[in-house]
Amino acid sequence: MQPHHFAAVVFALMTLPAFIAARWLRDGRVPVARGAHGMDEGRRRALDDRLSRLMRMVALAMLAMAAGLALWGVDEGRVFALAAVMVVVVNGLAIAMLLAVVRARRGGGPGARG
C-alpha cells in the first residue's frame, strides 16, 4: 500500500466521528439548544435537524478529500488544491452551524414562527 493510500484510509476513518455526531444531533442526543430562552420543542428539533445536515456535509467533504487523496496522492499540486478547497468548505460549514445556533437562540432560526 502506497503512503497516500494509507493516508486516504486514515482520513476516511476520521469521518466516522462526524457521521456519529450527525446521527446524535438528528436523534436529539446532543443538547445544543438546551438552555435557549423561548425555544420550544419544534424549534429545538428544527435546529437539531439543520445541524445534523450540516455535520453530514462536513463528513462528506472529508470523504471527498480522502477519495481525492487516494486518486491524486502522488500529484502534490492537486492534493494541495483539494486540501485548500476542503478547508474552505469545512470552515464555511462550521460558520453556518454557528450562525444557525445563534439565530435559533435569538428566535430567528430554523423552526421560528413568524
mmCIF file with all atom_site columns, C-alpha atoms in Angstrom:
data_model
loop_
_atom_site.group_PDB
_atom_site.id
_atom_site.type_symbol
_atom_site.label_atom_id
_atom_site.label_alt_id
_atom_site.label_comp_id
_atom_site.label_asym_id
_atom_site.label_entity_id
_atom_site.label_seq_id
_atom_site.pdbx_PDB_ins_code
_atom_site.Cartn_x
_atom_site.Cartn_y
_atom_site.Cartn_z
_atom_site.occupancy
_atom_site.B_iso_or_equiv
_atom_site.pdbx_formal_charge
_atom_site.auth_seq_id
_atom_site.auth_comp_id
_atom_site.auth_asym_id
_atom_site.auth_atom_id
_atom_site.pdbx_PDB_model_num
ATOM 1   C CA . MET A 1 1   ? 0.000   0.000  0.000  1.00 0.00 ? 1   MET A CA 1
ATOM 2   C CA . GLN A 1 2   ? 1.394   3.355  -1.010 1.00 0.00 ? 2   GLN A CA 1
ATOM 3   C CA . PRO A 1 3   ? 1.657   6.085  1.654  1.00 0.00 ? 3   PRO A CA 1
ATOM 4   C CA . HIS A 1 4   ? -1.033  8.263  0.078  1.00 0.00 ? 4   HIS A CA 1
ATOM 5   C CA . HIS A 1 5   ? -3.457  5.320  0.075  1.00 0.00 ? 5   HIS A CA 1
ATOM 6   C CA . PHE A 1 6   ? -2.785  4.746  3.753  1.00 0.00 ? 6   PHE A CA 1
ATOM 7   C CA . ALA A 1 7   ? -3.348  8.453  4.436  1.00 0.00 ? 7   ALA A CA 1
ATOM 8   C CA . ALA A 1 8   ? -6.627  8.315  2.478  1.00 0.00 ? 8   ALA A CA 1
ATOM 9   C CA . VAL A 1 9   ? -7.866  5.372  4.556  1.00 0.00 ? 9   VAL A CA 1
ATOM 10  C CA . VAL A 1 10  ? -6.949  7.161  7.782  1.00 0.00 ? 10  VAL A CA 1
ATOM 11  C CA . PHE A 1 11  ? -8.680  10.318 6.564  1.00 0.00 ? 11  PHE A CA 1
ATOM 12  C CA . ALA A 1 12  ? -11.788 8.326  5.626  1.00 0.00 ? 12  ALA A CA 1
ATOM 13  C CA . LEU A 1 13  ? -11.851 6.738  9.085  1.00 0.00 ? 13  LEU A CA 1
ATOM 14  C CA . MET A 1 14  ? -11.707 10.205 10.630 1.00 0.00 ? 14  MET A CA 1
ATOM 15  C CA . THR A 1 15  ? -15.129 10.909 9.115  1.00 0.00 ? 15  THR A CA 1
ATOM 16  C CA . LEU A 1 16  ? -16.781 8.370  11.399 1.00 0.00 ? 16  LEU A CA 1
ATOM 17  C CA . PRO A 1 17  ? -16.990 10.754 14.399 1.00 0.00 ? 17  PRO A CA 1
ATOM 18  C CA . ALA A 1 18  ? -18.624 13.381 12.180 1.00 0.00 ? 18  ALA A CA 1
ATOM 19  C CA . PHE A 1 19  ? -21.230 10.887 10.964 1.00 0.00 ? 19  PHE A CA 1
ATOM 20  C CA . ILE A 1 20  ? -21.844 9.742  14.553 1.00 0.00 ? 20  ILE A CA 1
ATOM 21  C CA . ALA A 1 21  ? -22.241 13.346 15.738 1.00 0.00 ? 21  ALA A CA 1
ATOM 22  C CA . ALA A 1 22  ? -24.689 13.993 12.895 1.00 0.00 ? 22  ALA A CA 1
ATOM 23  C CA . ARG A 1 23  ? -26.713 10.963 13.959 1.00 0.00 ? 23  ARG A CA 1
ATOM 24  C CA . TRP A 1 24  ? -26.723 12.084 17.584 1.00 0.00 ? 24  TRP A CA 1
ATOM 25  C CA . LEU A 1 25  ? -27.844 15.562 16.568 1.00 0.00 ? 25  LEU A CA 1
ATOM 26  C CA . ARG A 1 26  ? -30.638 14.116 14.456 1.00 0.00 ? 26  ARG A CA 1
ATOM 27  C CA . ASP A 1 27  ? -31.774 11.942 17.367 1.00 0.00 ? 27  ASP A CA 1
ATOM 28  C CA . GLY A 1 28  ? -31.665 14.902 19.767 1.00 0.00 ? 28  GLY A CA 1
ATOM 29  C CA . ARG A 1 29  ? -28.944 13.403 21.968 1.00 0.00 ? 29  ARG A CA 1
ATOM 30  C CA . VAL A 1 30  ? -26.656 16.450 21.759 1.00 0.00 ? 30  VAL A CA 1
ATOM 31  C CA . PRO A 1 31  ? -28.153 19.305 23.803 1.00 0.00 ? 31  PRO A CA 1
ATOM 32  C CA . VAL A 1 32  ? -27.159 22.216 21.558 1.00 0.00 ? 32  VAL A CA 1
ATOM 33  C CA . ALA A 1 33  ? -30.380 24.120 22.087 1.00 0.00 ? 33  ALA A CA 1
ATOM 34  C CA . ARG A 1 34  ? -30.810 23.342 25.771 1.00 0.00 ? 34  ARG A CA 1
ATOM 35  C CA . GLY A 1 35  ? -30.954 26.491 27.837 1.00 0.00 ? 35  GLY A CA 1
ATOM 36  C CA . ALA A 1 36  ? -32.031 28.722 24.966 1.00 0.00 ? 36  ALA A CA 1
ATOM 37  C CA . HIS A 1 37  ? -34.640 31.223 26.055 1.00 0.00 ? 37  HIS A CA 1
ATOM 38  C CA . GLY A 1 38  ? -38.058 30.839 24.484 1.00 0.00 ? 38  GLY A CA 1
ATOM 39  C CA . MET A 1 39  ? -37.136 27.889 22.278 1.00 0.00 ? 39  MET A CA 1
ATOM 40  C CA . ASP A 1 40  ? -39.961 25.367 22.086 1.00 0.00 ? 40  ASP A CA 1
ATOM 41  C CA . GLU A 1 41  ? -39.592 21.710 21.158 1.00 0.00 ? 41  GLU A CA 1
ATOM 42  C CA . GLY A 1 42  ? -40.367 22.299 17.475 1.00 0.00 ? 42  GLY A CA 1
ATOM 43  C CA . ARG A 1 43  ? -37.643 24.913 17.135 1.00 0.00 ? 43  ARG A CA 1
ATOM 44  C CA . ARG A 1 44  ? -35.174 22.707 19.012 1.00 0.00 ? 44  ARG A CA 1
ATOM 45  C CA . ARG A 1 45  ? -35.983 19.863 16.647 1.00 0.00 ? 45  ARG A CA 1
ATOM 46  C CA . ALA A 1 46  ? -35.550 22.118 13.590 1.00 0.00 ? 46  ALA A CA 1
ATOM 47  C CA . LEU A 1 47  ? -32.172 23.295 14.886 1.00 0.00 ? 47  LEU A CA 1
ATOM 48  C CA . ASP A 1 48  ? -31.043 19.723 15.563 1.00 0.00 ? 48  ASP A CA 1
ATOM 49  C CA . ASP A 1 49  ? -32.087 18.706 12.050 1.00 0.00 ? 49  ASP A CA 1
ATOM 50  C CA . ARG A 1 50  ? -30.223 21.625 10.457 1.00 0.00 ? 50  ARG A CA 1
ATOM 51  C CA . LEU A 1 51  ? -27.071 20.973 12.462 1.00 0.00 ? 51  LEU A CA 1
ATOM 52  C CA . SER A 1 52  ? -27.275 17.273 11.643 1.00 0.00 ? 52  SER A CA 1
ATOM 53  C CA . ARG A 1 53  ? -27.498 18.044 7.943  1.00 0.00 ? 53  ARG A CA 1
ATOM 54  C CA . LEU A 1 54  ? -24.542 20.420 8.126  1.00 0.00 ? 54  LEU A CA 1
ATOM 55  C CA . MET A 1 55  ? -22.466 17.877 10.075 1.00 0.00 ? 55  MET A CA 1
ATOM 56  C CA . ARG A 1 56  ? -23.190 15.223 7.439  1.00 0.00 ? 56  ARG A CA 1
ATOM 57  C CA . MET A 1 57  ? -21.992 17.700 4.815  1.00 0.00 ? 57  MET A CA 1
ATOM 58  C CA . VAL A 1 58  ? -18.737 18.125 6.760  1.00 0.00 ? 58  VAL A CA 1
ATOM 59  C CA . ALA A 1 59  ? -18.290 14.349 6.830  1.00 0.00 ? 59  ALA A CA 1
ATOM 60  C CA . LEU A 1 60  ? -18.979 14.108 3.096  1.00 0.00 ? 60  LEU A CA 1
ATOM 61  C CA . ALA A 1 61  ? -16.423 16.841 2.386  1.00 0.00 ? 61  ALA A CA 1
ATOM 62  C CA . MET A 1 62  ? -13.890 14.843 4.381  1.00 0.00 ? 62  MET A CA 1
ATOM 63  C CA . LEU A 1 63  ? -14.767 11.695 2.426  1.00 0.00 ? 63  LEU A CA 1
ATOM 64  C CA . ALA A 1 64  ? -14.278 13.613 -0.807 1.00 0.00 ? 64  ALA A CA 1
ATOM 65  C CA . MET A 1 65  ? -10.853 14.667 0.458  1.00 0.00 ? 65  MET A CA 1
ATOM 66  C CA . ALA A 1 66  ? -10.000 11.044 1.233  1.00 0.00 ? 66  ALA A CA 1
ATOM 67  C CA . ALA A 1 67  ? -11.096 9.963  -2.246 1.00 0.00 ? 67  ALA A CA 1
ATOM 68  C CA . GLY A 1 68  ? -9.090  12.743 -3.864 1.00 0.00 ? 68  GLY A CA 1
ATOM 69  C CA . LEU A 1 69  ? -6.070  11.823 -1.796 1.00 0.00 ? 69  LEU A CA 1
ATOM 70  C CA . ALA A 1 70  ? -6.371  8.197  -2.887 1.00 0.00 ? 70  ALA A CA 1
ATOM 71  C CA . LEU A 1 71  ? -6.701  9.156  -6.544 1.00 0.00 ? 71  LEU A CA 1
ATOM 72  C CA . TRP A 1 72  ? -4.234  12.040 -6.787 1.00 0.00 ? 72  TRP A CA 1
ATOM 73  C CA . GLY A 1 73  ? -1.908  11.391 -3.829 1.00 0.00 ? 73  GLY A CA 1
ATOM 74  C CA . VAL A 1 74  ? 1.203   11.453 -5.996 1.00 0.00 ? 74  VAL A CA 1
ATOM 75  C CA . ASP A 1 75  ? 0.375   14.857 -7.521 1.00 0.00 ? 75  ASP A CA 1
ATOM 76  C CA . GLU A 1 76  ? 1.264   17.413 -4.843 1.00 0.00 ? 76  GLU A CA 1
ATOM 77  C CA . GLY A 1 77  ? -0.398  20.280 -6.708 1.00 0.00 ? 77  GLY A CA 1
ATOM 78  C CA . ARG A 1 78  ? -3.765  18.561 -6.865 1.00 0.00 ? 78  ARG A CA 1
ATOM 79  C CA . VAL A 1 79  ? -3.568  17.412 -3.253 1.00 0.00 ? 79  VAL A CA 1
ATOM 80  C CA . PHE A 1 80  ? -2.739  20.965 -2.152 1.00 0.00 ? 80  PHE A CA 1
ATOM 81  C CA . ALA A 1 81  ? -5.659  22.378 -4.158 1.00 0.00 ? 81  ALA A CA 1
ATOM 82  C CA . LEU A 1 82  ? -8.005  19.722 -2.795 1.00 0.00 ? 82  LEU A CA 1
ATOM 83  C CA . ALA A 1 83  ? -6.884  20.433 0.772  1.00 0.00 ? 83  ALA A CA 1
ATOM 84  C CA . ALA A 1 84  ? -7.409  24.165 0.266  1.00 0.00 ? 84  ALA A CA 1
ATOM 85  C CA . VAL A 1 85  ? -10.928 23.591 -1.048 1.00 0.00 ? 85  VAL A CA 1
ATOM 86  C CA . MET A 1 86  ? -11.704 21.253 1.841  1.00 0.00 ? 86  MET A CA 1
ATOM 87  C CA . VAL A 1 87  ? -10.502 23.828 4.385  1.00 0.00 ? 87  VAL A CA 1
ATOM 88  C CA . VAL A 1 88  ? -12.741 26.493 2.852  1.00 0.00 ? 88  VAL A CA 1
ATOM 89  C CA . VAL A 1 89  ? -15.768 24.171 2.661  1.00 0.00 ? 89  VAL A CA 1
ATOM 90  C CA . VAL A 1 90  ? -15.427 22.752 6.184  1.00 0.00 ? 90  VAL A CA 1
ATOM 91  C CA . ASN A 1 91  ? -14.820 26.170 7.724  1.00 0.00 ? 91  ASN A CA 1
ATOM 92  C CA . GLY A 1 92  ? -17.783 27.567 5.801  1.00 0.00 ? 92  GLY A CA 1
ATOM 93  C CA . LEU A 1 93  ? -19.964 24.771 7.145  1.00 0.00 ? 93  LEU A CA 1
ATOM 94  C CA . ALA A 1 94  ? -18.675 25.416 10.674 1.00 0.00 ? 94  ALA A CA 1
ATOM 95  C CA . ILE A 1 95  ? -19.641 29.079 10.328 1.00 0.00 ? 95  ILE A CA 1
ATOM 96  C CA . ALA A 1 96  ? -23.070 28.035 9.036  1.00 0.00 ? 96  ALA A CA 1
ATOM 97  C CA . MET A 1 97  ? -23.502 25.818 12.103 1.00 0.00 ? 97  MET A CA 1
ATOM 98  C CA . LEU A 1 98  ? -22.511 28.643 14.431 1.00 0.00 ? 98  LEU A CA 1
ATOM 99  C CA . LEU A 1 99  ? -24.884 31.073 12.714 1.00 0.00 ? 99  LEU A CA 1
ATOM 100 C CA . ALA A 1 100 ? -27.730 28.521 12.889 1.00 0.00 ? 100 ALA A CA 1
ATOM 101 C CA . VAL A 1 101 ? -27.278 28.187 16.658 1.00 0.00 ? 101 VAL A CA 1
ATOM 102 C CA . VAL A 1 102 ? -27.015 31.948 17.215 1.00 0.00 ? 102 VAL A CA 1
ATOM 103 C CA . ARG A 1 103 ? -30.048 32.655 15.027 1.00 0.00 ? 103 ARG A CA 1
ATOM 104 C CA . ALA A 1 104 ? -32.105 29.918 16.693 1.00 0.00 ? 104 ALA A CA 1
ATOM 105 C CA . ARG A 1 105 ? -31.255 31.157 20.165 1.00 0.00 ? 105 ARG A CA 1
ATOM 106 C CA . ARG A 1 106 ? -32.274 34.687 19.190 1.00 0.00 ? 106 ARG A CA 1
ATOM 107 C CA . GLY A 1 107 ? -35.545 33.429 17.794 1.00 0.00 ? 107 GLY A CA 1
ATOM 108 C CA . GLY A 1 108 ? -34.954 33.801 14.056 1.00 0.00 ? 108 GLY A CA 1
ATOM 109 C CA . GLY A 1 109 ? -33.563 30.403 13.159 1.00 0.00 ? 109 GLY A CA 1
ATOM 110 C CA . PRO A 1 110 ? -34.985 27.156 11.792 1.00 0.00 ? 110 PRO A CA 1
ATOM 111 C CA . GLY A 1 111 ? -38.463 26.464 13.045 1.00 0.00 ? 111 GLY A CA 1
ATOM 112 C CA . ALA A 1 112 ? -39.070 30.034 14.164 1.00 0.00 ? 112 ALA A CA 1
ATOM 113 C CA . ARG A 1 113 ? -42.593 31.293 13.870 1.00 0.00 ? 113 ARG A CA 1
ATOM 114 C CA . GLY A 1 114 ? -43.299 34.498 12.114 1.00 0.00 ? 114 GLY A CA 1
#
